[in-house]
Amino acid sequence: MEKYRKFADQGTGIQPFITPKPTINYFGIPLLLVRLPLLLVFGALIAVVDLLCVIPGVVTLLFKPILGLLLFVLGYYKFEVKVWPLTAAGSEGIQLDRKTILLTNLSSYLDILVLGYLHAPRFLFATEKGAVSLSTLQALKYVGSSFGDQMRYFESAEPLEKVLQKVNRNCVLFFEGTTTTGQGVLDPPTGLLTSGIAKEYTFRLQTLSHQRKSDAFTSCYPFRSHFLSFLTTPSSTVRICTVTPKLTPQYSSVPDPPLLMRSLLSKLSEASGIRLMSSNRESKAGFTEFWGATQGVEYLKQNK
């Protein structure tokens, strides 16, 4: 993988886009046969309930229990929850409302299910033009798409402030705008936060990481390979790191939007141990093009 080092982040030396090659656990084929039809059923239920989330009470009664049961079926019986700092009391969970934005990283399609279970949100993906708002199933499809297909979603992007005005439920903002290995945090688009947003909304910070490194999906290998690997794995663990609200920077203490964004990311990095990088979504575009012309081509030839 030495030829891909030129796409490593210059400041940290981290290569945030190459994931381990997925492997299929053939002893887990019976699990696949059980999980696949259940996954289709749950997918249909999520699509229906996602539309009904505008009705008060639907999130509590249906959406979160359905996603919780789906995660259990898929082998995610355990969440390792860390509140930062460890001395914080009474801050085990994050309560979101329509005036709160949860900032988080994105490394896997599983993040969508976990965050959907925890917060029942609308998922916002940052772009140079602002953001695009996706439902749970749309977000899953986005994360499982190739980088080129992901770019097509951004054709409907609007300024973040305008997107937030249209959303009528909790918001999770993936400020990186794309997936990484989870080893580092990509630089968000310039000007993502405006004074209007910073003044009107409260910010919360949370990161997710995975026990299995191959659960990260960055489009290096086809989604079907990750999907089969995931469905044949008996169980795995999601690690959740939450920054206590009292230590989360807000506009009242940092009244400058670009500086506030840097302060939020610095706090997120400090809490989770995930390093900040100067690489961004455009860096991934260059890597993806080079990967597809070299290693990716060879892999696809071997797995037709």
Coordinates of C-alpha atoms in Angstrom, one line a residue:
M1 CA 0.0 0.0 0.0
E2 CA 3.0 2.3 -0.2
K3 CA 1.9 3.8 -3.4
Y4 CA -1.2 5.2 -1.6
R5 CA 0.9 7.0 1.0
K6 CA 0.9 10.2 -1.1
F7 CA -2.8 10.4 -0.2
A8 CA -2.1 10.3 3.6
D9 CA -2.9 13.3 5.6
Q10 CA 0.2 15.7 5.6
G11 CA -0.1 16.8 9.2
T12 CA -0.8 13.4 10.8
G13 CA 0.5 10.8 8.3
I14 CA -2.8 9.0 8.7
Q15 CA -4.3 7.3 5.6
P16 CA -8.0 7.8 6.3
F17 CA -9.5 6.1 3.3
I18 CA -8.0 2.5 3.0
T19 CA -10.0 -0.1 4.9
P20 CA -9.1 -3.7 5.5
K21 CA -10.2 -6.1 2.8
P22 CA -13.5 -7.6 3.9
T23 CA -13.5 -11.4 4.7
I24 CA -16.5 -13.7 4.8
N25 CA -16.9 -16.0 7.8
Y26 CA -18.2 -19.1 6.0
F27 CA -19.2 -20.7 9.3
G28 CA -21.6 -17.8 9.6
I29 CA -23.6 -18.6 6.5
P30 CA -26.5 -19.8 8.6
L31 CA -26.6 -16.4 10.2
L32 CA -26.7 -14.8 6.8
L33 CA -29.7 -17.0 5.8
V34 CA -31.6 -15.9 8.9
R35 CA -30.6 -12.2 8.9
L36 CA -31.1 -11.4 5.2
P37 CA -34.9 -11.9 5.1
L38 CA -35.3 -10.1 8.5
L39 CA -33.2 -7.2 7.1
L40 CA -35.6 -6.9 4.2
V41 CA -38.6 -6.8 6.6
F42 CA -37.0 -4.3 8.9
G43 CA -36.0 -2.2 5.9
A44 CA -39.7 -1.9 4.8
L45 CA -40.8 -1.1 8.3
I46 CA -38.1 1.7 8.6
A47 CA -39.3 3.2 5.3
V48 CA -42.9 3.4 6.5
V49 CA -42.1 4.6 10.1
D50 CA -39.5 7.2 8.8
L51 CA -42.4 8.9 6.9
L52 CA -44.6 8.9 10.1
C53 CA -42.0 10.5 12.3
V54 CA -43.6 13.9 11.9
I55 CA -46.4 12.6 14.1
P56 CA -45.7 13.1 17.8
G57 CA -45.0 9.9 19.7
V58 CA -44.1 7.8 16.6
V59 CA -40.4 8.1 17.3
T60 CA -40.7 6.7 20.8
L61 CA -43.3 4.1 20.1
L62 CA -42.0 2.7 16.8
F63 CA -38.8 4.0 15.3
K64 CA -36.3 3.5 18.1
P65 CA -37.6 0.0 19.1
I66 CA -37.5 -1.2 15.5
L67 CA -33.9 0.0 15.0
G68 CA -33.0 -1.4 18.4
L69 CA -34.4 -4.8 17.5
L70 CA -32.7 -4.7 14.1
L71 CA -29.3 -4.0 15.7
F72 CA -29.9 -6.9 18.0
V73 CA -30.7 -9.3 15.1
L74 CA -27.5 -8.1 13.3
G75 CA -25.4 -9.0 16.3
Y76 CA -25.0 -5.6 18.0
Y77 CA -26.0 -6.5 21.5
K78 CA -23.6 -4.1 23.2
F79 CA -22.7 -0.5 23.1
E80 CA -19.6 0.7 24.9
V81 CA -20.6 4.2 26.1
K82 CA -17.9 6.7 27.3
V83 CA -18.8 10.1 28.7
W84 CA -16.0 12.6 28.5
P85 CA -14.6 13.6 30.8
L86 CA -14.9 10.6 33.0
T87 CA -15.6 12.8 36.0
A88 CA -18.7 14.2 34.4
A89 CA -21.9 13.3 36.3
G90 CA -25.5 13.1 35.0
S91 CA -24.5 13.3 31.3
E92 CA -24.8 9.7 30.2
G93 CA -27.0 10.6 27.3
I94 CA -27.6 13.4 24.8
Q95 CA -31.0 14.9 24.6
L96 CA -31.7 16.4 21.2
D97 CA -34.5 18.8 20.0
R98 CA -35.2 20.8 16.9
K99 CA -32.8 23.5 18.0
T100 CA -29.9 21.2 18.7
I101 CA -27.4 19.9 16.1
L102 CA -25.4 16.7 16.9
L103 CA -21.9 16.8 15.2
T104 CA -20.3 13.4 14.6
N105 CA -17.9 11.6 12.3
L106 CA -18.9 8.8 9.8
S107 CA -17.0 5.6 9.1
S108 CA -19.7 3.0 8.5
Y109 CA -23.3 2.3 7.3
L110 CA -23.7 0.9 10.8
D111 CA -23.4 4.4 12.2
I112 CA -26.7 5.3 10.6
L113 CA -28.5 2.5 12.4
V114 CA -26.9 3.3 15.7
L115 CA -27.5 7.0 15.5
G116 CA -31.0 6.3 14.3
Y117 CA -31.7 4.2 17.3
L118 CA -30.2 6.7 19.7
H119 CA -31.7 9.9 18.3
A120 CA -34.2 9.1 15.5
P121 CA -32.8 12.0 13.5
R122 CA -32.8 13.4 10.0
F123 CA -29.2 12.9 8.6
L124 CA -27.4 15.9 7.2
F125 CA -24.3 15.5 5.1
A126 CA -22.0 18.6 4.7
T127 CA -20.9 19.8 1.3
E128 CA -19.2 22.9 -0.1
K129 CA -22.7 24.2 -1.0
G130 CA -24.1 23.6 2.5
A131 CA -25.8 20.3 3.2
V132 CA -28.1 17.6 1.9
S133 CA -30.9 16.1 4.1
L134 CA -31.5 12.4 4.0
S135 CA -33.9 9.9 5.6
T136 CA -32.6 6.8 7.3
L137 CA -32.9 4.5 4.3
Q138 CA -31.5 7.3 2.0
A139 CA -28.5 7.7 4.4
L140 CA -27.9 4.0 4.4
K141 CA -27.9 4.0 0.6
Y142 CA -25.6 7.0 0.5
V143 CA -23.0 5.5 2.8
G144 CA -23.1 2.1 0.9
S145 CA -22.6 3.9 -2.5
S146 CA -19.4 4.4 -4.3
F147 CA -17.8 7.8 -3.9
G148 CA -18.9 8.8 -7.4
D149 CA -22.5 8.0 -6.6
Q150 CA -22.3 9.8 -3.3
M151 CA -21.4 13.0 -5.2
R152 CA -24.7 12.8 -7.1
Y153 CA -26.6 13.3 -3.8
F154 CA -25.0 16.7 -3.5
E155 CA -26.7 18.0 -6.6
S156 CA -29.7 18.8 -4.3
A157 CA -27.6 20.5 -1.6
E158 CA -28.7 23.8 -0.1
P159 CA -27.2 26.2 2.4
L160 CA -27.2 24.5 5.8
E161 CA -29.3 27.2 7.4
K162 CA -32.1 26.6 4.8
V163 CA -31.9 22.8 5.2
L164 CA -32.2 23.2 9.0
Q165 CA -35.4 25.3 8.6
K166 CA -37.0 22.5 6.6
V167 CA -36.2 19.7 9.1
N168 CA -38.9 19.0 11.6
R169 CA -37.0 16.6 13.8
N170 CA -33.6 15.9 15.5
C171 CA -30.6 16.6 13.3
V172 CA -27.3 14.7 13.0
L173 CA -24.7 16.5 10.9
F174 CA -21.9 14.5 9.4
F175 CA -19.6 17.5 9.0
E176 CA -17.0 15.5 7.0
G177 CA -19.6 14.8 4.2
T178 CA -18.3 11.3 3.5
T179 CA -16.9 8.2 5.1
T180 CA -13.4 7.5 6.5
T181 CA -11.7 4.7 8.4
G182 CA -12.5 6.5 11.6
Q183 CA -8.8 7.0 12.4
G184 CA -9.0 10.7 11.8
V185 CA -11.4 13.6 11.4
L186 CA -11.6 15.2 8.0
D187 CA -11.7 19.0 7.7
P188 CA -15.3 20.2 7.1
P189 CA -16.2 22.5 4.2
T190 CA -15.2 26.1 4.6
G191 CA -18.1 28.3 5.9
L192 CA -20.3 25.4 7.0
L193 CA -21.4 27.3 10.1
T194 CA -22.8 30.8 9.7
S195 CA -23.5 33.4 12.4
G196 CA -27.3 32.7 12.1
I197 CA -26.8 29.0 12.7
A198 CA -24.3 29.4 15.5
K199 CA -26.6 31.9 17.4
E200 CA -29.8 29.9 16.9
Y201 CA -28.7 26.3 17.5
T202 CA -27.0 24.4 20.4
F203 CA -24.3 21.9 19.5
R204 CA -23.6 18.5 20.9
L205 CA -20.6 16.2 20.1
Q206 CA -20.5 12.4 19.8
T207 CA -18.2 9.9 18.0
L208 CA -18.7 6.3 17.0
S209 CA -16.0 3.7 16.4
H210 CA -16.1 0.0 15.7
Q211 CA -14.5 -3.1 17.2
R212 CA -14.0 -4.5 13.7
K213 CA -11.9 -2.3 11.5
S214 CA -13.5 -3.9 8.4
D215 CA -16.9 -2.5 9.4
A216 CA -15.6 0.9 8.1
F217 CA -16.8 1.5 4.6
T218 CA -14.9 4.0 2.4
S219 CA -15.7 2.6 -1.1
C220 CA -12.4 0.9 -1.5
Y221 CA -14.1 -2.4 -1.9
P222 CA -17.6 -3.1 -3.3
F223 CA -20.4 -2.7 -0.8
R224 CA -21.5 -6.3 -1.4
S225 CA -18.2 -7.6 0.1
H226 CA -18.7 -5.5 3.3
F227 CA -22.3 -6.6 3.4
L228 CA -21.6 -10.3 3.3
S229 CA -18.7 -10.0 5.8
F230 CA -21.1 -8.1 8.1
L231 CA -24.0 -10.6 7.8
T232 CA -21.8 -13.6 8.5
T233 CA -20.2 -12.1 11.7
P234 CA -21.8 -13.4 14.9
S235 CA -21.5 -10.2 16.9
S236 CA -19.6 -6.9 17.2
T237 CA -19.4 -3.8 19.4
V238 CA -19.9 -0.1 18.8
R239 CA -18.0 2.3 20.9
I240 CA -19.7 5.6 21.6
C241 CA -17.9 8.7 23.0
T242 CA -20.1 11.6 24.2
V243 CA -18.8 15.0 25.2
T244 CA -20.7 16.3 28.2
P245 CA -22.8 19.3 27.2
K246 CA -21.2 21.6 29.8
L247 CA -17.8 21.3 28.0
T248 CA -19.2 21.6 24.5
P249 CA -18.3 25.0 22.9
Q250 CA -21.2 27.2 22.0
Y251 CA -21.6 30.6 20.2
S252 CA -22.0 32.3 23.6
S253 CA -18.4 31.5 24.5
V254 CA -16.9 31.5 21.0
P255 CA -18.8 34.2 19.0
D256 CA -17.0 33.5 15.7
P257 CA -18.4 30.7 13.5
P258 CA -15.1 29.5 11.9
L259 CA -13.4 29.5 15.3
L260 CA -16.4 27.9 16.9
M261 CA -16.2 25.0 14.4
R262 CA -12.5 24.5 15.1
S263 CA -13.2 24.6 18.8
L264 CA -16.0 21.9 18.5
L265 CA -13.7 19.7 16.4
S266 CA -10.8 20.1 18.8
K267 CA -13.0 19.1 21.7
L268 CA -14.3 16.1 19.8
S269 CA -10.7 15.1 19.1
E270 CA -9.7 15.6 22.7
A271 CA -12.5 13.5 24.0
S272 CA -12.4 10.6 21.5
G273 CA -8.7 10.4 20.7
I274 CA -9.4 10.7 17.0
R275 CA -6.9 13.1 15.4
L276 CA -7.8 16.2 13.4
M277 CA -6.6 16.2 9.8
S278 CA -6.2 18.8 7.1
S279 CA -7.5 16.3 4.5
N280 CA -11.1 16.8 3.3
R281 CA -13.7 15.3 1.0
E282 CA -11.8 16.6 -2.0
S283 CA -8.8 14.6 -0.8
K284 CA -10.9 11.5 -0.9
A285 CA -12.0 12.3 -4.5
G286 CA -8.3 12.2 -5.6
F287 CA -7.6 9.0 -3.7
T288 CA -10.7 7.3 -5.0
E289 CA -9.8 8.0 -8.6
F290 CA -6.3 6.7 -8.1
W291 CA -7.5 3.6 -6.2
G292 CA -10.0 2.8 -8.9
A293 CA -7.3 2.9 -11.5
T294 CA -4.9 0.6 -9.6
Q295 CA -5.8 -1.6 -6.7
G296 CA -9.6 -1.4 -7.2
V297 CA -9.4 -2.6 -10.8
E298 CA -7.3 -5.6 -9.8
Y299 CA -9.8 -6.4 -7.0
L300 CA -12.8 -6.2 -9.3
K301 CA -11.1 -8.5 -11.9
Q302 CA -10.6 -11.1 -9.2
N303 CA -14.2 -10.9 -7.9
K304 CA -16.4 -10.7 -10.9

